[in-house]
Amino acid sequence: MNEIESIFKLKNDKTEEPEIHLGAQLQKRSINRKFCWTMSITPMASGYIPELDMTPNLDFDNTQFYPELIGMLRWATEIGRVDILHEVSILSQ
């Protein structure tokens, strides 16, 4: 954090370790004596089982629209929204 502070001008001259990024809580961990950040929660409710979902089938118009939405979400994961990657994968099955 000190190195970042020495290079960039920060709001209110305040440097703290991040707690939240892209809606997920962050945790600092040591792996093989190197520090890294992990995301501890995901936006989707835990315990979701798509095979047991009893939502009615989509009509013709929404059948075309749903893959478009999934494509947009997949694109978002490509440019950095790694916090929703697993959920998008489940929804695209």
Backbone as a chain_set.jsonl record, in Angstrom:
{"seq": "MNEIESIFKLKNDKTEEPEIHLGAQLQKRSINRKFCWTMSITPMASGYIPELDMTPNLDFDNTQFYPELIGMLRWATEIGRVDILHEVSILSQ", "coords": {"N": [[0.822, -1.179, 0.0], [1.997, 1.19, 0.682], [3.724, 1.612, -1.45], [1.948, 2.068, -3.543], [0.772, 4.424, -2.601], [2.953, 6.126, -2.764], [3.188, 6.549, -5.464], [0.692, 7.289, -6.576], [-1.82, 9.838, -6.261], [-4.07, 9.812, -3.72], [-7.514, 9.736, -2.693], [-8.391, 11.823, -0.055], [-5.89, 11.372, 1.02], [-5.622, 8.732, 1.955], [-4.826, 5.448, 2.7], [-5.762, 2.153, 2.687], [-6.12, -1.368, 3.176], [-8.045, -3.117, 0.791], [-11.504, -3.98, 1.317], [-13.802, -4.705, 0.001], [-14.499, -5.641, -3.342], [-15.86, -5.305, -6.496], [-18.35, -6.068, -5.482], [-17.854, -8.304, -3.919], [-16.554, -9.699, -0.901], [-13.226, -9.249, 0.168], [-10.338, -11.134, 1.075], [-7.153, -11.277, 2.534], [-4.625, -13.537, 1.915], [-2.04, -15.952, 2.586], [-0.163, -17.776, 0.41], [2.079, -20.231, -0.261], [4.033, -18.611, 0.933], [3.54, -16.184, -0.282], [1.596, -13.285, -0.622], [-1.834, -12.964, -1.431], [-5.035, -11.969, -2.782], [-8.298, -13.058, -2.018], [-11.663, -13.804, -3.007], [-14.497, -13.911, -1.028], [-17.275, -14.274, -1.048], [-20.139, -14.802, -3.176], [-22.433, -13.307, -5.551], [-24.692, -14.903, -6.033], [-27.214, -16.893, -4.477], [-26.293, -19.332, -2.077], [-26.436, -22.877, -2.448], [-28.054, -23.13, -4.661], [-29.616, -25.119, -7.055], [-29.697, -25.88, -10.268], [-30.986, -27.996, -11.577], [-33.23, -28.524, -10.094], [-34.836, -26.365, -10.437], [-37.949, -25.007, -10.963], [-38.985, -23.113, -12.675], [-41.146, -21.76, -15.165], [-40.933, -22.605, -18.704], [-39.402, -20.467, -21.187], [-41.022, -18.116, -23.424], [-41.114, -17.717, -27.056], [-39.869, -15.223, -27.803], [-38.363, -14.535, -25.512], [-36.735, -16.734, -25.395], [-34.889, -16.212, -27.344], [-33.778, -13.905, -26.288], [-32.602, -14.534, -23.791], [-30.077, -16.022, -24.23], [-28.644, -13.858, -25.278], [-28.417, -12.168, -23.071], [-26.868, -13.826, -21.409], [-24.552, -13.902, -22.957], [-23.727, -11.23, -22.727], [-23.133, -11.161, -19.999], [-21.06, -13.054, -19.919], [-19.149, -11.701, -21.411], [-18.709, -9.585, -19.655], [-17.423, -10.956, -17.589], [-15.067, -11.572, -18.855], [-13.784, -9.122, -19.029], [-13.161, -8.538, -16.459], [-15.026, -9.015, -14.35], [-14.748, -11.174, -12.387], [-15.998, -12.087, -10.152], [-18.536, -12.989, -10.761], [-18.256, -15.15, -12.384], [-18.59, -17.97, -11.899], [-21.36, -18.111, -11.386], [-22.448, -17.186, -13.81], [-21.603, -19.225, -15.458], [-23.118, -21.367, -14.441], [-25.74, -20.447, -14.983], [-25.67, -20.446, -17.747], [-25.836, -23.027, -18.572]], "CA": [[0.0, 0.0, 0.0], [2.903, 2.345, 0.714], [4.238, 1.816, -2.801], [0.862, 2.698, -4.3], [0.631, 5.782, -2.097], [4.078, 6.935, -3.218], [3.064, 6.801, -6.902], [-0.592, 7.883, -6.927], [-2.511, 10.742, -5.338], [-5.275, 9.127, -3.292], [-8.565, 10.547, -2.096], [-8.198, 12.089, 1.381], [-4.577, 10.84, 1.408], [-5.96, 7.588, 2.797], [-4.551, 4.121, 2.136], [-6.185, 1.013, 3.494], [-6.299, -2.585, 2.402], [-9.445, -3.188, 0.346], [-12.386, -4.945, 1.955], [-14.794, -5.129, -0.985], [-14.177, -5.367, -4.741], [-16.887, -5.832, -7.391], [-19.443, -6.646, -4.719], [-17.439, -9.474, -3.135], [-15.635, -9.4, 0.188], [-11.862, -9.698, -0.084], [-9.524, -11.588, 2.196], [-5.737, -11.399, 2.201], [-4.143, -14.852, 2.331], [-0.66, -16.3, 2.251], [-0.034, -19.054, -0.287], [3.505, -20.437, -0.563], [4.723, -17.432, 1.457], [3.221, -15.006, -1.089], [0.272, -12.795, -0.287], [-2.778, -12.772, -2.521], [-6.386, -11.62, -2.354], [-9.334, -14.01, -2.42], [-13.037, -13.33, -2.863], [-15.092, -14.861, -0.105], [-18.689, -14.534, -1.286], [-20.6, -14.576, -4.537], [-23.758, -12.692, -5.55], [-25.773, -15.884, -6.125], [-27.513, -17.588, -3.224], [-25.67, -20.648, -1.99], [-27.386, -23.979, -2.449], [-28.885, -23.132, -5.87], [-29.457, -26.327, -7.867], [-30.483, -25.612, -11.477], [-31.787, -29.162, -11.959], [-34.469, -28.505, -9.315], [-35.534, -25.114, -10.72], [-39.254, -25.29, -11.582], [-39.431, -21.925, -13.399], [-41.731, -22.141, -16.464], [-40.112, -22.39, -19.896], [-39.532, -19.156, -21.811], [-41.712, -18.037, -24.707], [-40.191, -17.625, -28.183], [-39.068, -13.993, -27.766], [-37.395, -14.603, -24.415], [-35.769, -17.791, -25.716], [-33.84, -15.526, -28.1], [-33.204, -12.842, -25.46], [-31.803, -15.1, -22.693], [-28.666, -16.203, -24.621], [-28.011, -12.548, -25.431], [-28.047, -11.729, -21.717], [-25.738, -14.655, -20.971], [-23.388, -13.42, -23.703], [-23.28, -9.974, -22.11], [-22.509, -11.498, -18.718], [-19.767, -13.711, -20.204], [-18.243, -10.632, -21.813], [-18.352, -8.857, -18.432], [-16.424, -11.741, -16.851], [-13.802, -11.488, -19.597], [-13.103, -7.847, -18.802], [-12.793, -8.323, -15.065], [-16.019, -9.344, -13.325], [-14.499, -12.566, -12.013], [-16.855, -12.467, -9.037], [-19.764, -13.616, -11.239], [-17.89, -16.167, -13.368], [-19.225, -19.253, -11.583], [-22.802, -17.966, -11.537], [-22.742, -17.104, -15.249], [-21.412, -20.577, -15.985], [-24.286, -22.168, -14.051], [-26.911, -19.964, -15.697], [-25.561, -20.695, -19.185], [-25.983, -24.467, -18.875]], "C": [[0.876, 1.257, 0.0], [3.447, 2.653, -0.671], [3.183, 2.488, -3.684], [0.72, 4.159, -3.899], [1.758, 6.682, -2.595], [3.97, 7.315, -4.696], [1.815, 7.604, -7.236], [-1.103, 8.81, -5.837], [-3.85, 10.087, -4.992], [-6.254, 10.081, -2.625], [-8.367, 10.634, -0.589], [-6.856, 11.57, 1.907], [-4.716, 9.611, 2.311], [-5.64, 6.279, 2.073], [-4.944, 3.06, 3.146], [-6.257, -0.204, 2.592], [-7.77, -2.696, 2.019], [-10.227, -4.26, 1.097], [-13.38, -5.53, 0.963], [-14.312, -4.742, -2.37], [-15.217, -6.061, -5.605], [-17.996, -6.558, -6.645], [-19.093, -7.86, -3.882], [-16.472, -9.042, -2.038], [-14.268, -10.008, -0.123], [-11.202, -10.152, 1.206], [-8.09, -11.713, 1.71], [-5.242, -12.724, 2.761], [-2.691, -15.041, 1.904], [-0.65, -17.702, 1.632], [1.413, -19.183, -0.723], [4.329, -19.197, -0.214], [4.574, -16.193, 0.579], [1.798, -14.587, -0.748], [-0.568, -12.614, -1.541], [-4.139, -12.423, -1.93], [-7.348, -12.681, -2.857], [-10.695, -13.371, -2.211], [-13.807, -14.367, -2.067], [-16.567, -15.144, -0.338], [-19.016, -14.275, -2.745], [-22.002, -13.989, -4.485], [-24.911, -13.691, -5.537], [-25.981, -16.586, -4.783], [-26.854, -18.963, -3.218], [-26.76, -21.718, -1.96], [-28.292, -24.004, -3.67], [-28.573, -24.37, -6.693], [-30.323, -26.158, -9.113], [-31.396, -26.773, -11.872], [-33.138, -29.177, -11.245], [-35.292, -27.239, -9.545], [-36.819, -25.422, -11.496], [-39.831, -24.06, -12.293], [-40.018, -22.354, -14.747], [-40.779, -21.839, -17.626], [-40.397, -21.015, -20.495], [-40.358, -19.225, -23.083], [-40.673, -17.787, -25.806], [-39.287, -16.395, -28.104], [-37.994, -14.049, -26.681], [-36.375, -15.716, -24.614], [-34.61, -17.211, -26.519], [-33.079, -14.538, -27.212], [-32.263, -13.395, -24.382], [-30.346, -15.362, -23.096], [-27.923, -14.89, -24.84], [-27.562, -12.015, -24.07], [-26.849, -12.518, -21.19], [-24.461, -14.214, -21.682], [-22.838, -12.124, -23.122], [-22.579, -10.249, -20.782], [-21.156, -12.18, -18.923], [-18.725, -12.681, -20.628], [-17.789, -9.845, -20.584], [-17.31, -9.629, -17.623], [-15.066, -11.688, -17.54], [-13.047, -10.201, -19.299], [-12.911, -7.537, -17.319], [-13.802, -8.691, -14.001], [-15.902, -10.821, -12.934], [-15.394, -13.029, -10.876], [-18.145, -13.14, -9.486], [-19.495, -14.763, -12.215], [-18.606, -17.492, -13.123], [-20.735, -19.195, -11.815], [-23.211, -17.914, -13.018], [-22.595, -18.477, -15.881], [-22.619, -21.464, -15.661], [-25.515, -21.753, -14.845], [-26.858, -20.264, -17.193], [-25.706, -22.172, -19.55], [-27.346, -24.785, -19.438]], "O": [[0.526, 2.264, -0.615], [3.614, 3.818, -1.031], [3.502, 3.373, -4.478], [0.567, 5.031, -4.755], [1.543, 7.872, -2.823], [4.585, 8.287, -5.135], [1.86, 8.5, -8.08], [-0.854, 8.598, -4.65], [-4.667, 9.839, -5.878], [-5.861, 11.104, -2.064], [-8.193, 9.611, 0.074], [-6.706, 11.353, 3.109], [-4.006, 9.479, 3.309], [-6.125, 6.037, 0.968], [-4.511, 3.074, 4.298], [-6.435, -0.078, 1.38], [-8.646, -2.403, 2.832], [-9.688, -5.304, 1.463], [-13.758, -6.697, 1.062], [-13.778, -3.65, -2.563], [-15.437, -7.264, -5.47], [-18.522, -7.558, -7.134], [-19.961, -8.399, -3.196], [-15.671, -8.128, -2.23], [-14.171, -11.132, -0.615], [-11.474, -9.624, 2.284], [-7.84, -12.198, 0.606], [-5.419, -13.004, 3.947], [-2.194, -14.381, 0.991], [-1.072, -18.676, 2.255], [1.919, -18.344, -1.468], [5.208, -18.788, -0.973], [5.372, -15.26, 0.673], [0.909, -15.425, -0.604], [-0.076, -12.168, -2.577], [-4.362, -12.565, -0.727], [-7.229, -13.149, -3.989], [-10.864, -12.508, -1.349], [-13.779, -15.556, -2.386], [-17.071, -16.164, 0.131], [-18.263, -13.612, -3.458], [-22.697, -14.151, -3.482], [-26.003, -13.359, -5.075], [-25.024, -16.837, -4.05], [-26.858, -19.67, -4.226], [-27.873, -21.472, -1.496], [-29.215, -24.816, -3.725], [-27.412, -24.644, -6.997], [-31.546, -26.276, -9.035], [-32.466, -26.553, -12.441], [-34.09, -29.781, -11.739], [-36.334, -27.058, -8.915], [-36.771, -26.029, -12.566], [-41.043, -23.978, -12.492], [-39.45, -23.221, -15.41], [-39.937, -20.944, -17.543], [-41.487, -20.467, -20.334], [-40.398, -20.26, -23.748], [-39.484, -17.66, -25.515], [-38.078, -16.5, -28.311], [-36.851, -13.655, -26.911], [-35.274, -15.654, -24.067], [-33.475, -17.668, -26.388], [-31.872, -14.36, -27.371], [-31.234, -12.784, -24.093], [-29.445, -14.957, -22.361], [-26.715, -14.812, -24.616], [-26.463, -11.477, -23.936], [-25.931, -11.949, -20.6], [-23.398, -14.16, -21.063], [-21.623, -11.942, -23.036], [-21.552, -9.641, -20.478], [-20.21, -11.913, -18.183], [-17.558, -12.777, -20.248], [-16.619, -9.478, -20.479], [-16.412, -9.026, -17.035], [-14.029, -11.751, -16.879], [-11.816, -10.182, -19.312], [-12.546, -6.419, -16.955], [-13.454, -8.679, -12.821], [-16.831, -11.606, -13.125], [-15.54, -14.231, -10.654], [-18.797, -13.801, -8.678], [-20.433, -15.29, -12.813], [-19.17, -18.072, -14.052], [-21.318, -20.124, -12.375], [-24.2, -18.528, -13.419], [-23.384, -18.848, -16.751], [-23.082, -22.222, -16.513], [-26.255, -22.608, -15.331], [-27.903, -20.329, -17.841], [-25.698, -22.517, -20.732], [-27.632, -25.943, -19.744]]}, "num_chains": 1, "name": "protein.A"}
